[in-house]
Amino acid sequence: MKLIKDNKRYNPDKINLIFSLIISLIFTLIVVVVSSKITGKIINDSRKEFDDYCEDLSSGYAQSVQLKIESYFFALQCYINTNYAQNHTDEETQKFINSIRNVNHPDFMNMSFVNTRGVGYRQNMTLSDVTDRVYFHKIVKEGYDHYVSSPIRSHMNDEPVIIFASAVKKADGSLRGFFSASVKLSTLNKEVSGYLLDKDEWLFILGEQGKFICHPDEKMLLKTYEPVATDNHLLTSSQLTRIGKGHYKTISTRGTPVTIFLQKIPSTNWTLGLSVPDTFFSVFKKKEMNFRILILILGIITMTVFSFLEFFIIHLLHKHQHIETIYDPLTTLSTRKYFESEASKALKRNPNSKFIFIECDIRDFRFTYQNYGEEASDNMIFFFSRILNKLSLHYNAYIGRGFADHFYILAKISSVRKAMSVFKQELAVVNKKTKEYAIPFTAKFGISFLMPDNKERTKTIQDLIGQAAFAKTSIQGSPLTQYSIYNSKLLSRIKRERFIESHMEEALKNNEFYVMYQPKISLSTEKIVGAEALVRWRSPKLGQMLPDSFIPLFEKNGFITKLDFYVYEQVFKFLEGQIAKGNPIVPVSVNMSRAHSKADKFMHDFLEVFKRYSIPPELIQIEILERSVMNDLTLKEITDKLHKEGFSVAMDDFGSGQSSLNMLTKIPIDVLKFDREFLSSSTKENGQMDESSAEFIEILIEMSKVLNKSTVFEGVETATQRDFLRSIKCDVAQGYFYSKPLSEQDFVEFIKTHN
């Protein structure tokens, strides 16, 4: 179409282009002016934001040092909580801390118990005189409960150390002495250096008179510093110590201009300093200026050529409107539909080749989406896709994205063994990178193989996806297992688990579960003192089933909580019946599975069942698992509530998890029940006890006695094991040497003959 005006011909496309150019230029001017103002404000505000950030960072470092100091005092408090120093002589206390030196805080070079006369009973069984030490006067003369010394020279090796001391009080409140521990200055310096988030920063700690306690350059330790410059405004280390707060410009020990951010460390006379090079901010400011210039240039270029590109882009979009059906817009990988198409073609082109198919996703990705939002989730998916794309290159594989965080990889391989070798090597790389991400995460993988035989070649790419996804479901509740391979055994196991899950409610309703009782025998009297209730399942469809075949599955799907309360009721009913018949009875312990995580709910439901039966609480002991998912606070809350109702509490499988002296002092359990692996792994092939293992077990029993805990050993199977436990004064034994788990009738007879 042509327009005619004043006898001139005007092309409408040219007119549209001119108007577009004019509008673009106007818009460009607006963008440039606005961006200039915004960028100027950013530059003015950035320094303040940077200073605030560094203030917060230095405060965080100071808190980290404070937490480290508190951890040292907390470790000392654990020894004080044993009350050993209050009830024993100085020499006995020295032997005690020597016997448990293997549970020392890893930073402690040596520990001592110091009496009020200044005699130090060291952990290495030597003595020292500390009456000339400041920390002795602070604790004994001035009445400090805790004290952190300035750096001093160790009596042992003349090495610079910091002394941490905690007072030990008698029952009447008077001073008995104090525990002290020495930490090498080099150890503390290394710990503090590890806090740094940026290699260009420096972190140091100043003590009295401006001497460096911690410094990246160990040559500066215990020295002061004064900048070599004519500017009187530059601060020395002594001045920084007196100031103790705020941020100031000076010259670092490297000789470079820096800004020092100061923080006082509570409970000490130390000052922490964060040294940030001035080049850090100048680089940032330069980037801001470059960004401002870049906005100006891009704005002019973009808006000027916008009109020229307008028609071309519209044409291009029309021409390639199918692009999103081929490539995923977030990751730029193939979409699932396109991946399946290309993968199917590859399978048809290579009928005699072997293939590996990998289906993977991010473990607990829903948690990331719910807690961090859509943008963070998309960033994580993009980051994960880059890692997987590199993995696929090692296979020369096809890769695509399915829904959400799911990805697919198909590769032709020469052998299954080589393919799995490559996968395991790449999995280590994947794990390293995912742990370094801003929000650390782990991936899980399902793997299936297509082999070159006629029967298998009927499988489609959809079949391989289904098999790999099915394999991956088998590790859903196993956080330590990252991949599973589809095979017939896996299929059989999954089918069996599905069958068990489909019949578990019916089995509970039909009383197919029943309770066995394994006696507990006193090692001093050889008489029965209790029993543990153990659940078994006699299924008309699956036969007799041992706990290992159904308990882990029930823990994973949550059914274990119902089974727990079924067992409780069976035990209560049995004990009530024996009391009514006048038969002799002993206390019975019942297991509390790791699935119970809310103290109030558990106690409400447990007492509701218990109060339906006329039995005293002294006959019931609850065994909690050391490997429980509950934290120490929840375990303590449940233990306190059980004690309040009159029940005793045991810690089951003690030693199989990550227990510690600290944990035992916080959770007031009555009984430590040692895992059977202690005895089985300590018994040689000839039936004799391994000497080093036996010595370790003896130390555990002695520590239990110090903490006033009764001790029970599971898995006692031989007379040698029985005699050993008796010799180290273990209280109770449980195992096949005395009796296997018994039915109710056999258990009643056992009590009569062993009571």
Coordinates of C-alpha atoms in Angstrom, one line a residue, residues 99-291:
S99 CA 41.5 -42.7 82.0
I100 CA 39.1 -40.7 79.8
R101 CA 41.7 -38.6 77.9
N102 CA 40.5 -40.2 74.6
V103 CA 37.2 -38.2 75.0
N104 CA 39.1 -34.8 75.5
H105 CA 38.1 -31.8 73.4
P106 CA 40.3 -32.2 70.3
D107 CA 41.9 -28.8 70.8
F108 CA 43.1 -29.5 74.4
M109 CA 46.8 -30.1 74.6
N110 CA 46.6 -31.2 78.3
M111 CA 44.1 -31.1 81.2
S112 CA 44.8 -30.7 84.9
F113 CA 42.9 -30.6 88.2
V114 CA 44.3 -27.9 90.4
N115 CA 43.6 -27.8 94.1
T116 CA 43.4 -24.6 96.2
R117 CA 47.1 -25.0 97.2
G118 CA 48.1 -24.5 93.5
V119 CA 49.2 -28.1 92.9
G120 CA 48.2 -29.1 89.3
Y121 CA 47.5 -32.8 88.7
R122 CA 48.0 -33.1 85.0
Q123 CA 46.3 -35.6 82.8
N124 CA 49.7 -37.1 81.8
M125 CA 50.1 -38.1 85.4
T126 CA 52.7 -35.4 86.3
L127 CA 52.4 -32.5 88.8
S128 CA 53.0 -28.8 88.4
D129 CA 53.0 -25.7 90.6
V130 CA 50.7 -23.0 89.2
T131 CA 50.7 -20.6 92.2
D132 CA 52.5 -18.0 90.1
R133 CA 49.8 -18.1 87.3
V134 CA 47.2 -15.3 86.9
Y135 CA 44.4 -17.8 86.3
F136 CA 45.2 -19.5 89.7
H137 CA 44.7 -16.1 91.5
K138 CA 41.6 -15.3 89.5
I139 CA 39.9 -18.6 90.5
V140 CA 41.2 -19.2 94.0
K141 CA 41.9 -15.7 95.3
E142 CA 39.3 -13.5 93.5
G143 CA 36.5 -16.1 93.2
Y144 CA 36.0 -16.3 89.4
D145 CA 33.9 -19.3 88.2
H146 CA 35.6 -19.2 84.8
Y147 CA 38.7 -17.5 83.5
V148 CA 40.5 -17.2 80.2
S149 CA 44.1 -16.4 80.5
S150 CA 46.4 -14.3 78.4
P151 CA 49.0 -16.2 76.4
I152 CA 51.6 -17.8 78.7
R153 CA 54.4 -20.3 78.3
S154 CA 53.5 -23.9 79.0
H155 CA 55.2 -25.7 82.0
M156 CA 55.4 -28.8 79.8
N157 CA 57.1 -27.6 76.6
D158 CA 57.5 -23.8 76.9
E159 CA 55.0 -23.4 74.0
P160 CA 52.6 -20.4 74.0
V161 CA 49.2 -21.5 75.2
I162 CA 45.9 -20.1 76.4
I163 CA 44.6 -21.6 79.7
F164 CA 40.8 -22.1 80.2
A165 CA 39.8 -22.7 83.9
S166 CA 36.5 -23.6 85.5
A167 CA 36.0 -23.7 89.3
V168 CA 34.9 -26.9 91.1
K169 CA 32.6 -26.2 94.1
K170 CA 31.9 -28.4 97.0
A171 CA 28.3 -29.2 98.1
D172 CA 28.5 -26.3 100.6
G173 CA 29.5 -23.9 97.9
S174 CA 33.2 -23.6 99.0
L175 CA 36.0 -24.0 96.4
R176 CA 37.4 -27.5 95.9
G177 CA 39.8 -26.5 93.1
F178 CA 39.4 -26.1 89.4
F179 CA 39.8 -28.0 86.1
S180 CA 42.0 -26.3 83.6
A181 CA 42.9 -27.1 80.0
S182 CA 45.6 -25.6 77.8
V183 CA 45.1 -24.8 74.1
K184 CA 48.0 -24.1 71.9
L185 CA 48.1 -20.5 70.5
S186 CA 48.8 -22.1 67.1
T187 CA 45.7 -24.3 67.4
L188 CA 43.5 -21.3 68.2
N189 CA 45.1 -19.3 65.5
K190 CA 44.4 -22.0 62.9
E191 CA 40.8 -22.4 64.1
V192 CA 40.2 -18.6 63.8
S193 CA 41.8 -18.5 60.3
G194 CA 39.4 -21.1 59.2
Y195 CA 36.4 -18.8 59.8
L196 CA 37.3 -16.5 56.9
L197 CA 34.8 -16.3 54.1
D198 CA 37.1 -14.4 51.7
K199 CA 40.8 -14.9 51.0
D200 CA 41.4 -11.2 50.7
E201 CA 40.3 -10.5 54.3
W202 CA 42.4 -10.8 57.4
L203 CA 41.2 -11.8 60.8
F204 CA 43.2 -11.2 64.0
I205 CA 42.7 -11.1 67.7
L206 CA 44.5 -8.7 70.0
G207 CA 45.1 -9.3 73.7
E208 CA 46.4 -7.1 76.4
Q209 CA 48.6 -4.2 75.4
G210 CA 47.8 -4.8 71.7
K211 CA 49.7 -8.1 71.4
F212 CA 48.4 -10.5 68.7
I213 CA 46.9 -13.7 70.0
C214 CA 45.7 -14.7 66.5
H215 CA 47.1 -13.5 63.2
P216 CA 47.4 -15.0 59.6
D217 CA 51.1 -14.5 59.9
E218 CA 52.3 -16.6 62.8
K219 CA 55.4 -14.6 63.1
M220 CA 53.2 -11.7 64.5
L221 CA 51.9 -13.8 67.4
L222 CA 52.6 -12.1 70.8
K223 CA 53.9 -9.0 69.1
T224 CA 52.5 -5.5 68.8
Y225 CA 52.3 -3.5 65.6
E226 CA 52.9 0.2 64.7
P227 CA 52.4 1.4 61.1
V228 CA 55.5 2.7 59.4
A229 CA 54.0 6.0 58.1
T230 CA 54.1 9.7 58.9
D231 CA 50.4 10.0 59.2
N232 CA 49.5 10.4 62.9
H233 CA 46.0 9.3 62.3
L234 CA 47.0 5.7 61.5
L235 CA 46.3 3.4 64.5
T236 CA 48.7 1.1 66.3
S237 CA 47.6 -2.3 67.6
S238 CA 47.7 -1.0 71.2
Q239 CA 45.3 1.8 70.2
L240 CA 43.0 -0.6 68.5
T241 CA 42.8 -2.7 71.7
R242 CA 41.8 0.4 73.8
I243 CA 39.2 1.4 71.2
G244 CA 37.7 -2.1 70.9
K245 CA 34.7 -1.1 68.7
G246 CA 33.9 0.6 65.4
H247 CA 35.8 0.8 62.1
Y248 CA 38.9 2.8 61.3
K249 CA 41.4 3.3 58.4
T250 CA 45.0 2.2 59.0
I251 CA 47.9 0.4 57.4
S252 CA 48.0 -3.4 57.7
T253 CA 51.0 -5.5 58.7
R254 CA 51.2 -6.2 55.0
G255 CA 51.8 -2.5 54.4
T256 CA 48.5 -2.0 52.5
P257 CA 45.7 0.5 53.2
V258 CA 42.9 -1.3 55.0
T259 CA 39.8 -0.6 57.0
I260 CA 39.7 -2.4 60.4
F261 CA 36.3 -3.5 61.9
L262 CA 36.6 -4.1 65.6
Q263 CA 34.5 -6.2 68.0
K264 CA 35.1 -7.0 71.7
I265 CA 34.9 -10.8 72.5
P266 CA 32.7 -11.2 75.6
S267 CA 34.1 -12.9 78.8
T268 CA 37.6 -12.0 77.7
N269 CA 39.9 -8.9 77.4
W270 CA 40.4 -9.8 73.7
T271 CA 39.6 -7.6 70.7
L272 CA 38.8 -9.1 67.3
G273 CA 39.7 -7.2 64.1
L274 CA 38.5 -7.8 60.6
S275 CA 41.0 -6.2 58.1
V276 CA 39.5 -5.5 54.7
P277 CA 41.7 -4.0 51.9
D278 CA 40.6 -0.7 50.5
T279 CA 41.0 -2.2 47.1
F280 CA 38.0 -4.3 47.8
F281 CA 35.7 -1.3 47.8
S282 CA 37.5 0.5 45.0
V283 CA 37.0 -2.5 42.7
F284 CA 33.4 -2.6 43.6
K285 CA 33.0 1.1 42.9
K286 CA 34.8 0.7 39.6
K287 CA 32.4 -2.0 38.7
E288 CA 29.5 0.3 39.5
M289 CA 30.9 3.0 37.3
N290 CA 31.4 0.4 34.5
F291 CA 27.9 -0.7 35.0

